[in-house]
PDB file of C-alpha atoms in Angstrom:
ATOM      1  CA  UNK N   1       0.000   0.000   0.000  1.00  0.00           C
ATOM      2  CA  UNK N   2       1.450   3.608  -0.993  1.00  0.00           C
ATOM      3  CA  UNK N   3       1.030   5.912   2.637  1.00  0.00           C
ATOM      4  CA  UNK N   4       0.953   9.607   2.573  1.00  0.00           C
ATOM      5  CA  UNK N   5       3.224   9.293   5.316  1.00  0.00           C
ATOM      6  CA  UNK N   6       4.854   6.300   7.185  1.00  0.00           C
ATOM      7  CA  UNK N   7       7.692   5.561   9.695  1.00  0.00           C
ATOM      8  CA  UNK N   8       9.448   2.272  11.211  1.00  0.00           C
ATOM      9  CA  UNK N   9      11.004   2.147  14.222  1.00  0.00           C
ATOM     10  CA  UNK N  10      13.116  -0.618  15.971  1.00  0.00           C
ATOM     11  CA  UNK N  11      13.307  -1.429  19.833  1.00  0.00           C
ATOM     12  CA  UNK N  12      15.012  -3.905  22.434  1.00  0.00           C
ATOM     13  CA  UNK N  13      12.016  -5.902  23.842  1.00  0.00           C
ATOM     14  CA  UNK N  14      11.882  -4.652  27.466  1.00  0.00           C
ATOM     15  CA  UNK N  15       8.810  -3.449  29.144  1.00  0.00           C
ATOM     16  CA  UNK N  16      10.482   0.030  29.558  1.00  0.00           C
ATOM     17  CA  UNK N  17       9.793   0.197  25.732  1.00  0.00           C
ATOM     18  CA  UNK N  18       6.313  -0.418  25.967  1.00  0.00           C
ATOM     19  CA  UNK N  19       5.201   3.182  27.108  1.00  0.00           C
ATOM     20  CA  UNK N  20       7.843   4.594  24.180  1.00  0.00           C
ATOM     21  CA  UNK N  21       6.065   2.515  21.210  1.00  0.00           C
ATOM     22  CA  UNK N  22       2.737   3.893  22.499  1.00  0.00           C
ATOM     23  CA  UNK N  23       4.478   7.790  22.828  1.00  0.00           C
ATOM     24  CA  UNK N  24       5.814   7.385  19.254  1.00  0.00           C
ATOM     25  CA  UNK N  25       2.686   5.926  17.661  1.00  0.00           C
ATOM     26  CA  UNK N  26       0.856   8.103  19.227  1.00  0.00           C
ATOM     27  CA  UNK N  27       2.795  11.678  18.220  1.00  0.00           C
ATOM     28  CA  UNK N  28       3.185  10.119  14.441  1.00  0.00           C
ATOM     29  CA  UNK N  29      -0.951   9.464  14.003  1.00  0.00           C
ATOM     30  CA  UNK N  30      -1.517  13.214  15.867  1.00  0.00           C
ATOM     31  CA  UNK N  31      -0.477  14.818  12.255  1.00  0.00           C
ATOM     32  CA  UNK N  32      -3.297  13.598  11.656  1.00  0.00           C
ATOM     33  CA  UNK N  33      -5.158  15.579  14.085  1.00  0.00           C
ATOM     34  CA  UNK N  34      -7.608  13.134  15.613  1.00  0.00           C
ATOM     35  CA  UNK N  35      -9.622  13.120  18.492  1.00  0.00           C
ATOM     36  CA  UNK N  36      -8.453  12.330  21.756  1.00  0.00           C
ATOM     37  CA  UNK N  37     -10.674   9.262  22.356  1.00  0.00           C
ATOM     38  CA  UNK N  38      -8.890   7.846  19.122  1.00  0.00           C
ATOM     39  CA  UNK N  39      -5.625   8.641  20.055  1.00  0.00           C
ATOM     40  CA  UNK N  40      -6.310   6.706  23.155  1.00  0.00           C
ATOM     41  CA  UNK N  41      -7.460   3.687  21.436  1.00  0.00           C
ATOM     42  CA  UNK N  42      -4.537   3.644  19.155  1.00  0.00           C
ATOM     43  CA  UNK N  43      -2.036   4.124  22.331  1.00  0.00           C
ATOM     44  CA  UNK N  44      -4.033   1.276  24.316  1.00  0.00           C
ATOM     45  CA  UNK N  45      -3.822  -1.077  21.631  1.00  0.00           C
ATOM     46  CA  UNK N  46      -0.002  -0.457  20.000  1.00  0.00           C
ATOM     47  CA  UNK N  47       0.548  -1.063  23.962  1.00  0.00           C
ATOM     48  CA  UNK N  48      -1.069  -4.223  23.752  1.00  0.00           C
ATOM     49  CA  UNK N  49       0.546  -5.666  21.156  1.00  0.00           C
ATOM     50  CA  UNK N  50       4.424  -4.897  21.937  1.00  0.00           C
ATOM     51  CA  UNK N  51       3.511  -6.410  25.485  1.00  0.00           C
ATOM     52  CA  UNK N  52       2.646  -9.445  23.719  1.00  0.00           C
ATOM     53  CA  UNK N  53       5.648  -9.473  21.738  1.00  0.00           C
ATOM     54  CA  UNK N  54       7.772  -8.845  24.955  1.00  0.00           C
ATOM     55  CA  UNK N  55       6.155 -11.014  26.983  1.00  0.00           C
ATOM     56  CA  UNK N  56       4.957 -13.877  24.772  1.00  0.00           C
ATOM     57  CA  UNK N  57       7.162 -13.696  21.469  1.00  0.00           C
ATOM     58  CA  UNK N  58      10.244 -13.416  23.344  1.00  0.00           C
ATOM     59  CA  UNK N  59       9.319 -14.509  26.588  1.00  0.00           C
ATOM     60  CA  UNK N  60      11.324 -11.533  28.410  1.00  0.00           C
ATOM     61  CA  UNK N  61      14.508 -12.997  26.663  1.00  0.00           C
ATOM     62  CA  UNK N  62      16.689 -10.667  24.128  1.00  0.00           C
ATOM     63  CA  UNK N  63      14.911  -9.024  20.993  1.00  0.00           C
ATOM     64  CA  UNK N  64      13.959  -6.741  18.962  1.00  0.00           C
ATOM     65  CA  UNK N  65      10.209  -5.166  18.545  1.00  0.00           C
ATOM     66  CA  UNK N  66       9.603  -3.786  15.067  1.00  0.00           C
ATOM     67  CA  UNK N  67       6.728  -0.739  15.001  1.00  0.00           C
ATOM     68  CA  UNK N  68       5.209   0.348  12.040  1.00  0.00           C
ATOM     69  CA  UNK N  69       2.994   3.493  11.461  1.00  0.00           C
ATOM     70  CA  UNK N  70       1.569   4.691   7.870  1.00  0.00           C
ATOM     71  CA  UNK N  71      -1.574   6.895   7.060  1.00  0.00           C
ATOM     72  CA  UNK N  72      -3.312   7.359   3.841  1.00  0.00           C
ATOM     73  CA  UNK N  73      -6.610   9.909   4.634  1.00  0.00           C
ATOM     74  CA  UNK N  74      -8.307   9.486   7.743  1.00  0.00           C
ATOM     75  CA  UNK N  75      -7.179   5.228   7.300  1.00  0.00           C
ATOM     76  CA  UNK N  76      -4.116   4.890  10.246  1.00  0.00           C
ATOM     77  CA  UNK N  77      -2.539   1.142   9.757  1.00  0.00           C
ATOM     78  CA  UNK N  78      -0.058  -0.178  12.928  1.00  0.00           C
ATOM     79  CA  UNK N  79       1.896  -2.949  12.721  1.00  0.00           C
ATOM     80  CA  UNK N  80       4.084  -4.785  15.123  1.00  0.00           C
ATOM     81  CA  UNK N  81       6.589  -7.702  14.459  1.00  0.00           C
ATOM     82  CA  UNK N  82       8.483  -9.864  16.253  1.00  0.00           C
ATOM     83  CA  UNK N  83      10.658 -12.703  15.342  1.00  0.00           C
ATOM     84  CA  UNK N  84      10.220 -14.322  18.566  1.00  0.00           C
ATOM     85  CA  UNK N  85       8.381 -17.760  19.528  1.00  0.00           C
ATOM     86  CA  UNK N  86       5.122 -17.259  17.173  1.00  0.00           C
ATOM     87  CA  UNK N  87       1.596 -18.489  18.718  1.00  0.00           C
ATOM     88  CA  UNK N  88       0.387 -21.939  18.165  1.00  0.00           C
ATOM     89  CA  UNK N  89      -3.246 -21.509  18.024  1.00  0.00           C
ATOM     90  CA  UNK N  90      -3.991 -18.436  16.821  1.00  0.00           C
ATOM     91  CA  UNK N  91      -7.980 -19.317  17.340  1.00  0.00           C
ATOM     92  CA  UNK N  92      -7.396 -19.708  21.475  1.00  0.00           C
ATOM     93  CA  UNK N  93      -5.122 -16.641  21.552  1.00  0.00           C
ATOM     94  CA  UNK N  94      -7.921 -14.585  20.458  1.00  0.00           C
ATOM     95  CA  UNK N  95     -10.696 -15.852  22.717  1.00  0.00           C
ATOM     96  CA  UNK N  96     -10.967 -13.015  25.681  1.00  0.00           C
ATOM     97  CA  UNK N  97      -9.585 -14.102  29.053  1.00  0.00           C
ATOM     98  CA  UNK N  98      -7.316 -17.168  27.425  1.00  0.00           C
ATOM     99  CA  UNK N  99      -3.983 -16.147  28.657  1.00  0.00           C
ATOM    100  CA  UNK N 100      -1.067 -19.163  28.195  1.00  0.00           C
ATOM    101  CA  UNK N 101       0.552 -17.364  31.220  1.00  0.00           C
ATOM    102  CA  UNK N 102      -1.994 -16.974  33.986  1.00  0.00           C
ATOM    103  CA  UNK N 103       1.237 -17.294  36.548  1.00  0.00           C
ATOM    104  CA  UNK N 104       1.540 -13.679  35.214  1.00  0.00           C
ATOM    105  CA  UNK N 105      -1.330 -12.247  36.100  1.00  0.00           C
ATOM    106  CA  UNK N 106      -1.897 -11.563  32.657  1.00  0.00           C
ATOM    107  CA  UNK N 107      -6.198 -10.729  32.011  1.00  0.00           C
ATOM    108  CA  UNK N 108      -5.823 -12.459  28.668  1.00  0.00           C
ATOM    109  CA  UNK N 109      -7.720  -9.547  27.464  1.00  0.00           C
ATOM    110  CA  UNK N 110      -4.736  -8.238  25.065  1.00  0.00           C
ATOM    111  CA  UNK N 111      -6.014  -9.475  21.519  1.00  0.00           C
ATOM    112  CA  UNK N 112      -9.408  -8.208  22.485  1.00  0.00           C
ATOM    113  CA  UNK N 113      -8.180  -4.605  23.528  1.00  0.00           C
ATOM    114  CA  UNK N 114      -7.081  -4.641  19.829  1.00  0.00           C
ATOM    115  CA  UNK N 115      -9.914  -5.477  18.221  1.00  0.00           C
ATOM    116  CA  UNK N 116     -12.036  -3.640  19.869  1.00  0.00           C
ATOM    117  CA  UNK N 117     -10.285   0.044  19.719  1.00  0.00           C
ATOM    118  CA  UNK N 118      -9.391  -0.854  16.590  1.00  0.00           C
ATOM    119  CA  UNK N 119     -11.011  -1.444  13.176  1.00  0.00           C
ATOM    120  CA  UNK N 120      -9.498  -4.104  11.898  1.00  0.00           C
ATOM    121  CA  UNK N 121      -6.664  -6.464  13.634  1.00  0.00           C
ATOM    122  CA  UNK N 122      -5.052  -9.561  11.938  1.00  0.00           C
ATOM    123  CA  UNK N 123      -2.523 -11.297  13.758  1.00  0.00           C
ATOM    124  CA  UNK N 124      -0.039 -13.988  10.982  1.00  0.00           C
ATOM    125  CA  UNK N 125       2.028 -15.872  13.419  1.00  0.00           C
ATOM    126  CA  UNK N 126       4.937 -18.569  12.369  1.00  0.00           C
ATOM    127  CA  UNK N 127       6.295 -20.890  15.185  1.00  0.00           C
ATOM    128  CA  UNK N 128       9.567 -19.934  15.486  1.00  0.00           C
ATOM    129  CA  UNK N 129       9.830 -17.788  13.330  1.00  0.00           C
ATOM    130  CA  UNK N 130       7.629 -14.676  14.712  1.00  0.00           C
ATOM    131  CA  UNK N 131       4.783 -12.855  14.774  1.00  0.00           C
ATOM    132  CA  UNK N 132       2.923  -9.373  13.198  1.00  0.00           C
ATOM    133  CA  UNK N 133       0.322  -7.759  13.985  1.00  0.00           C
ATOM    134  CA  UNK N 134      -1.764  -5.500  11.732  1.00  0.00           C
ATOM    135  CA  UNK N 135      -4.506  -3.484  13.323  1.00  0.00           C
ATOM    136  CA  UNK N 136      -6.257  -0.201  11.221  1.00  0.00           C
ATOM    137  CA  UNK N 137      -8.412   2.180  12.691  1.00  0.00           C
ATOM    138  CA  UNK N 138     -10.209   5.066  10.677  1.00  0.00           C
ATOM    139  CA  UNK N 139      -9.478   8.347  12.607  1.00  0.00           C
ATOM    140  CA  UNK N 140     -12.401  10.854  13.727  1.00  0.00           C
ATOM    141  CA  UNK N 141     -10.554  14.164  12.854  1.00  0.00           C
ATOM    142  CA  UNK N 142     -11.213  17.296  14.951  1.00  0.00           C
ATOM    143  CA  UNK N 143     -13.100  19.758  12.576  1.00  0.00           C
ATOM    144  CA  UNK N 144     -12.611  22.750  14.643  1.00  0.00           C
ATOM    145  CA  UNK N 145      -8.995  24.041  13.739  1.00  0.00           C
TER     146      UNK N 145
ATOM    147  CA  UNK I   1       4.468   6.563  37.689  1.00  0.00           C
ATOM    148  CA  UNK I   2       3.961   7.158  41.508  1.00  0.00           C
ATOM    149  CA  UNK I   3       2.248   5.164  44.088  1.00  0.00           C
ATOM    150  CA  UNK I   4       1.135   6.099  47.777  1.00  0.00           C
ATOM    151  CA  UNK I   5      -0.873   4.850  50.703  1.00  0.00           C
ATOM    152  CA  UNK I   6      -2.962   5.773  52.906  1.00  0.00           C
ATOM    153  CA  UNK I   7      -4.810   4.029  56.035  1.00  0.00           C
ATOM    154  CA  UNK I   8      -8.604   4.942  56.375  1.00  0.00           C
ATOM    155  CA  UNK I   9     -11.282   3.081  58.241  1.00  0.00           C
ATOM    156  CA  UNK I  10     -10.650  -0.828  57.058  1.00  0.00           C
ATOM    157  CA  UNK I  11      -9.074   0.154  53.947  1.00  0.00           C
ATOM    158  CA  UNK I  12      -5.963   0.093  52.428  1.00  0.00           C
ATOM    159  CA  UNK I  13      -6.590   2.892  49.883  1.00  0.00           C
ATOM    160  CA  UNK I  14      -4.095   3.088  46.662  1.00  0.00           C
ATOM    161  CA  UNK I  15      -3.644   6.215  45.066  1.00  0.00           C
ATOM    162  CA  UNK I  16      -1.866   5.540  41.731  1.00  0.00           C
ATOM    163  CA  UNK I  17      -0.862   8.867  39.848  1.00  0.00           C
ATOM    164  CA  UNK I  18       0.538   8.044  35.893  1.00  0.00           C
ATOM    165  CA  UNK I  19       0.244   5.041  33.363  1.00  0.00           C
ATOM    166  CA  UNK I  20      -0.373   1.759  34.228  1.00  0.00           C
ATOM    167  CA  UNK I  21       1.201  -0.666  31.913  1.00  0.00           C
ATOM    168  CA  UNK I  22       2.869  -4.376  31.604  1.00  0.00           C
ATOM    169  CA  UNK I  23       6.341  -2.132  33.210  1.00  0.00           C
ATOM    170  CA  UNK I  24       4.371  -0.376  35.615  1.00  0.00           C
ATOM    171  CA  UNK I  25       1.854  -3.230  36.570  1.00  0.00           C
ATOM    172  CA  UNK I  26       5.155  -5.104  38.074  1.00  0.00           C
ATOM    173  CA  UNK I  27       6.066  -2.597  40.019  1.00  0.00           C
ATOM    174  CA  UNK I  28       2.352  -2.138  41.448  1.00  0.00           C
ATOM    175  CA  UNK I  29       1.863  -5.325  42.265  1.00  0.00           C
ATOM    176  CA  UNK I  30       4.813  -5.273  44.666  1.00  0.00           C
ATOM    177  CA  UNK I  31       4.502  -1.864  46.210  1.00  0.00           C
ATOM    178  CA  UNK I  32       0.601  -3.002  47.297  1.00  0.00           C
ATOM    179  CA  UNK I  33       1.544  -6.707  48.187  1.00  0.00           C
ATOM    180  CA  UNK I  34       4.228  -5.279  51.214  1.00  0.00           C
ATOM    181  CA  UNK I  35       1.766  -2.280  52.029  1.00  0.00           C
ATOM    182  CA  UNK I  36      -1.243  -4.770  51.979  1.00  0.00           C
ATOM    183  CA  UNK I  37       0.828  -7.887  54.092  1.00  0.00           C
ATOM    184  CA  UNK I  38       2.115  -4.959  56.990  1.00  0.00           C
ATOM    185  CA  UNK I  39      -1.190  -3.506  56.997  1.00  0.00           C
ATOM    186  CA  UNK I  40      -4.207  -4.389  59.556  1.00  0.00           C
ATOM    187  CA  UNK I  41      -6.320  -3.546  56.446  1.00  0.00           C
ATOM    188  CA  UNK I  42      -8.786  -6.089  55.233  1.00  0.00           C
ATOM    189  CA  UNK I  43     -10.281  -3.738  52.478  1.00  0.00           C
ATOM    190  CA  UNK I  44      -8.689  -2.552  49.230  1.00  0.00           C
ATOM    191  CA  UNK I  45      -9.681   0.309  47.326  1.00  0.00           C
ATOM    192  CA  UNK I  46      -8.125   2.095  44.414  1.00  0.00           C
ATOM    193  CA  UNK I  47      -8.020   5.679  43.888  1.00  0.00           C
ATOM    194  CA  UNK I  48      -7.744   5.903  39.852  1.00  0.00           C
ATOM    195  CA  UNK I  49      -8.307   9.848  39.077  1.00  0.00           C
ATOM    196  CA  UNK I  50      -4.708  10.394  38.454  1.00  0.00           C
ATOM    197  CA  UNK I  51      -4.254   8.162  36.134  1.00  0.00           C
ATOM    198  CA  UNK I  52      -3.535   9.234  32.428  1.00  0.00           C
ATOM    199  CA  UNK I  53      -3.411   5.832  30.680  1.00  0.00           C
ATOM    200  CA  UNK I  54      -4.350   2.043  31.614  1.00  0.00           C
ATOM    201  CA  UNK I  55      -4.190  -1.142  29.143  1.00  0.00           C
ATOM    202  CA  UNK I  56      -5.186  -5.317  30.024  1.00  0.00           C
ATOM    203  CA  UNK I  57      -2.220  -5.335  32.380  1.00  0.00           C
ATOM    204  CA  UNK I  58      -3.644  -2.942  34.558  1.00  0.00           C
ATOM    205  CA  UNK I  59      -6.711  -5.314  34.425  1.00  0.00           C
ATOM    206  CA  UNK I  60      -4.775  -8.350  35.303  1.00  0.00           C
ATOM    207  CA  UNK I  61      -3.133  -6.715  38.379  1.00  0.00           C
ATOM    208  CA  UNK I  62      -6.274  -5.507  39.680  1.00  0.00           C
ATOM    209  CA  UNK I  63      -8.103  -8.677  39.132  1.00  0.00           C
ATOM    210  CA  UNK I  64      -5.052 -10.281  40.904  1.00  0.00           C
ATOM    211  CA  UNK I  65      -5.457  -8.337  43.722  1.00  0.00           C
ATOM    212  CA  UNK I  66      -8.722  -8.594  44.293  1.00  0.00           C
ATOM    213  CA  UNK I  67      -8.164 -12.398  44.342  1.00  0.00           C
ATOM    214  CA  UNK I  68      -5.825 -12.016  47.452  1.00  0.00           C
ATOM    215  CA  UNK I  69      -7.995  -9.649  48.647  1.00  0.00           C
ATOM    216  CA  UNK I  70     -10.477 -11.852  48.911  1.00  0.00           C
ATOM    217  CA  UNK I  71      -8.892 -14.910  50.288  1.00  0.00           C
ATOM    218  CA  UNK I  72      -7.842 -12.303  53.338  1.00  0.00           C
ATOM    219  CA  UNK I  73     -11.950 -11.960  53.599  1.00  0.00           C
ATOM    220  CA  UNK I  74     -11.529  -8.480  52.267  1.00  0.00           C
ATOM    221  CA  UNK I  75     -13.031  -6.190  49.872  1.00  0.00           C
ATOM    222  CA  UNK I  76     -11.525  -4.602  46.708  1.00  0.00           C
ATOM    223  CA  UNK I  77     -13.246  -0.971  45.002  1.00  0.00           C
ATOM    224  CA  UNK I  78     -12.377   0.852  42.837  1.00  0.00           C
ATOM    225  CA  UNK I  79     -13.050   5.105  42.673  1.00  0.00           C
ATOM    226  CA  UNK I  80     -12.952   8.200  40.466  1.00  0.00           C
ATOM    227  CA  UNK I  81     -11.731   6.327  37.337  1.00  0.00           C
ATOM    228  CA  UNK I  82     -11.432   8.658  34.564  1.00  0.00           C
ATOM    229  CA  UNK I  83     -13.062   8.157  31.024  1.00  0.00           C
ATOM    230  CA  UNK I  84      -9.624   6.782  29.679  1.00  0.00           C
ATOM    231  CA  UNK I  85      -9.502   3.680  32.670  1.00  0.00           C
ATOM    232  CA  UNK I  86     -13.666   3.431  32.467  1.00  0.00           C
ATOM    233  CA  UNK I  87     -13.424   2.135  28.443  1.00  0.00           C
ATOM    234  CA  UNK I  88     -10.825  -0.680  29.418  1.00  0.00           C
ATOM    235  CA  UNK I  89     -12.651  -1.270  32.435  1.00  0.00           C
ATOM    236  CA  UNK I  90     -16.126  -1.983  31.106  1.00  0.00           C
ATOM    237  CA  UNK I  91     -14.312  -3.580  28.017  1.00  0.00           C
ATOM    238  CA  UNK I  92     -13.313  -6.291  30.147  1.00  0.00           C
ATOM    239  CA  UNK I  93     -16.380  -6.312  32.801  1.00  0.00           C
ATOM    240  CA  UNK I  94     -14.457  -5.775  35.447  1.00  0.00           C
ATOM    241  CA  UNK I  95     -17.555  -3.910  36.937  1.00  0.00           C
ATOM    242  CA  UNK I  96     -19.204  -7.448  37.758  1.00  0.00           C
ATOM    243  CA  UNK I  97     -16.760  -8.474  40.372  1.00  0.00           C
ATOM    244  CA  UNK I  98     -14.949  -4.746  41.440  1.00  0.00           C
ATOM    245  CA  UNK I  99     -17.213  -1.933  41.914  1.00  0.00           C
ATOM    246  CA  UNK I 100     -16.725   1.232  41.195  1.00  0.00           C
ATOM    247  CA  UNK I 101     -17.605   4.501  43.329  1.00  0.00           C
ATOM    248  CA  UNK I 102     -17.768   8.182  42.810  1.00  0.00           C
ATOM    249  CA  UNK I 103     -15.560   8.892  46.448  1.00  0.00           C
ATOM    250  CA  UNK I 104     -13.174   7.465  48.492  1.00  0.00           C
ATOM    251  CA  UNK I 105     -16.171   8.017  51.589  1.00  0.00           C
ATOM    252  CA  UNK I 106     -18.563   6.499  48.914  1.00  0.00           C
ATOM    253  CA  UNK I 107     -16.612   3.145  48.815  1.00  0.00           C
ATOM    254  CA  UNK I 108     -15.896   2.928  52.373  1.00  0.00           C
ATOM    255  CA  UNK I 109     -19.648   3.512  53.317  1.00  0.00           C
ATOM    256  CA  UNK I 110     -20.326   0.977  50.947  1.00  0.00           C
ATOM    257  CA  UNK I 111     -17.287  -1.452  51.796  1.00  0.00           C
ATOM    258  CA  UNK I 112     -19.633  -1.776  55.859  1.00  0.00           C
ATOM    259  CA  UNK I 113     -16.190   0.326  57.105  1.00  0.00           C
ATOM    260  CA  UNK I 114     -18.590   3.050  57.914  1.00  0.00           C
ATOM    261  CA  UNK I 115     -18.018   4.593  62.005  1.00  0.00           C
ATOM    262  CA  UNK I 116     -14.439   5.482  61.498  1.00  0.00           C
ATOM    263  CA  UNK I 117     -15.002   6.514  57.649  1.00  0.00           C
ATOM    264  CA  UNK I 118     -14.417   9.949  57.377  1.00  0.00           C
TER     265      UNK I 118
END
């Protein structure tokens, strides 16, 4: 797909990252001067999925979180790769409150964060070999300015 | 993110000022687990209005909390959460097990730690 605008960044997978994805995403999609409550969602779920990829695709071991951002209009597209572990059943992933760490405390709400502030997520997962994330969301722009 | 206690009635309240992530979540977990264990405090009740962002691991460390809350016999509330904590919150029904209160006084009235509330 051919963006108006786009940017990549790349990231050791440590939780201090996780609020510095969510910054950066976040400051990137406000060019496109969206609402607050969208900017939000986006934050929430770009926070979801490079916890995943911290937690599950590399299990707190060494690696590196790829974060992508692109706009085209009001369309916003995220994505978020890891070349960690990969998922085995994508199907039970999904399903809210199935967490394959509950010694974690984890709500197993992550995947459905994403889907629901989001438009659109699909999640392509390889075992071994990684997984990425791609979640859209149309943005509400602020029609005052 | 900051963190700070403060004894009233039977509660342990938890005043949490900042974002409340996977990183921060970790930290959380431990500051209220020593306060909590020191404390004659059967109660639990989170003050959320200074909080500026929360995602599903601020879910799963409340949830988890509540669970040794309530093996202690205690009760877990939550008050003033902001529109940005009430979307994840209601999201994930956490409303069915933890409620939620407008004031601290509202959720000790409600909590029975009423005589000594104010």
């Amino acid at each position: 797909m051919q963006y108006e605008n786009e940017m990549t960044i790349q990231f050791k997978a440590i939780s201090e990252n996780e609020a510095f994805a969510r910054v950066v995403a976040a400051t990137f999609v406000s060019q496109l001067n969206p609402t607050v409550s969208d900017i939000t969602d986006i934050k929430t779920a770009v926070s979801e999925a490079v916890t995943n990829a911290i937690i599950h695709g590399y299990e707190n071991k060494e690696g590196i979180v790829t974060l992508f951002c692109g706009y085209i209009e009001d369309k916003v597209s995220i994505i978020v790769t890891d070349k960690g572990k990969g998922i085995k059943d994508i199907e039970q992933a999904r399903q809210p409150l199935y967490t394959s760490k509950p010694e974690l405390e984890r709500s197993g709400m992550g995947f459905t964060v994403m889907e629901t502030f989001m438009d659109d997520m699909t999640i392509e997962s390889v075992e071994g070999v990684g997984t990425k994330i791609t979640m859209t969301k149309i943005v509400n722009k602020n029609t005052f300015l | 993110m900051k963190i700070e206690f403060q004894k009233k009635s039977s509660a342990l309240i938890v005043k949490i000022q900042g974002e409340i992530d996977h990183h921060c979540a970790a930290i959380i977990r431990e500051k209220i687990e020593k306060e909590y264990q020191k404390s004659d405090t059967k109660n639990l009740v989170f003050d959320f209005e200074f909080v500026t962002f929360m995602d599903s691991s601020g879910i799963g460390m409340i949830i988890g909390r509540y669970k040794n809350v309530l093996a202690c016999g205690g009760k877990t509330a939550v008050v003033n959460a902001n529109e940005k904590v009430s979307k994840i919150f209601q999201m994930a029904g956490m409303q069915k097990i933890i409620p939620q209160y407008q004031s601290i006084t509202e959720a000790l009235q409600q909590m029975g730690g009423m005589k000594n509330a104010v």
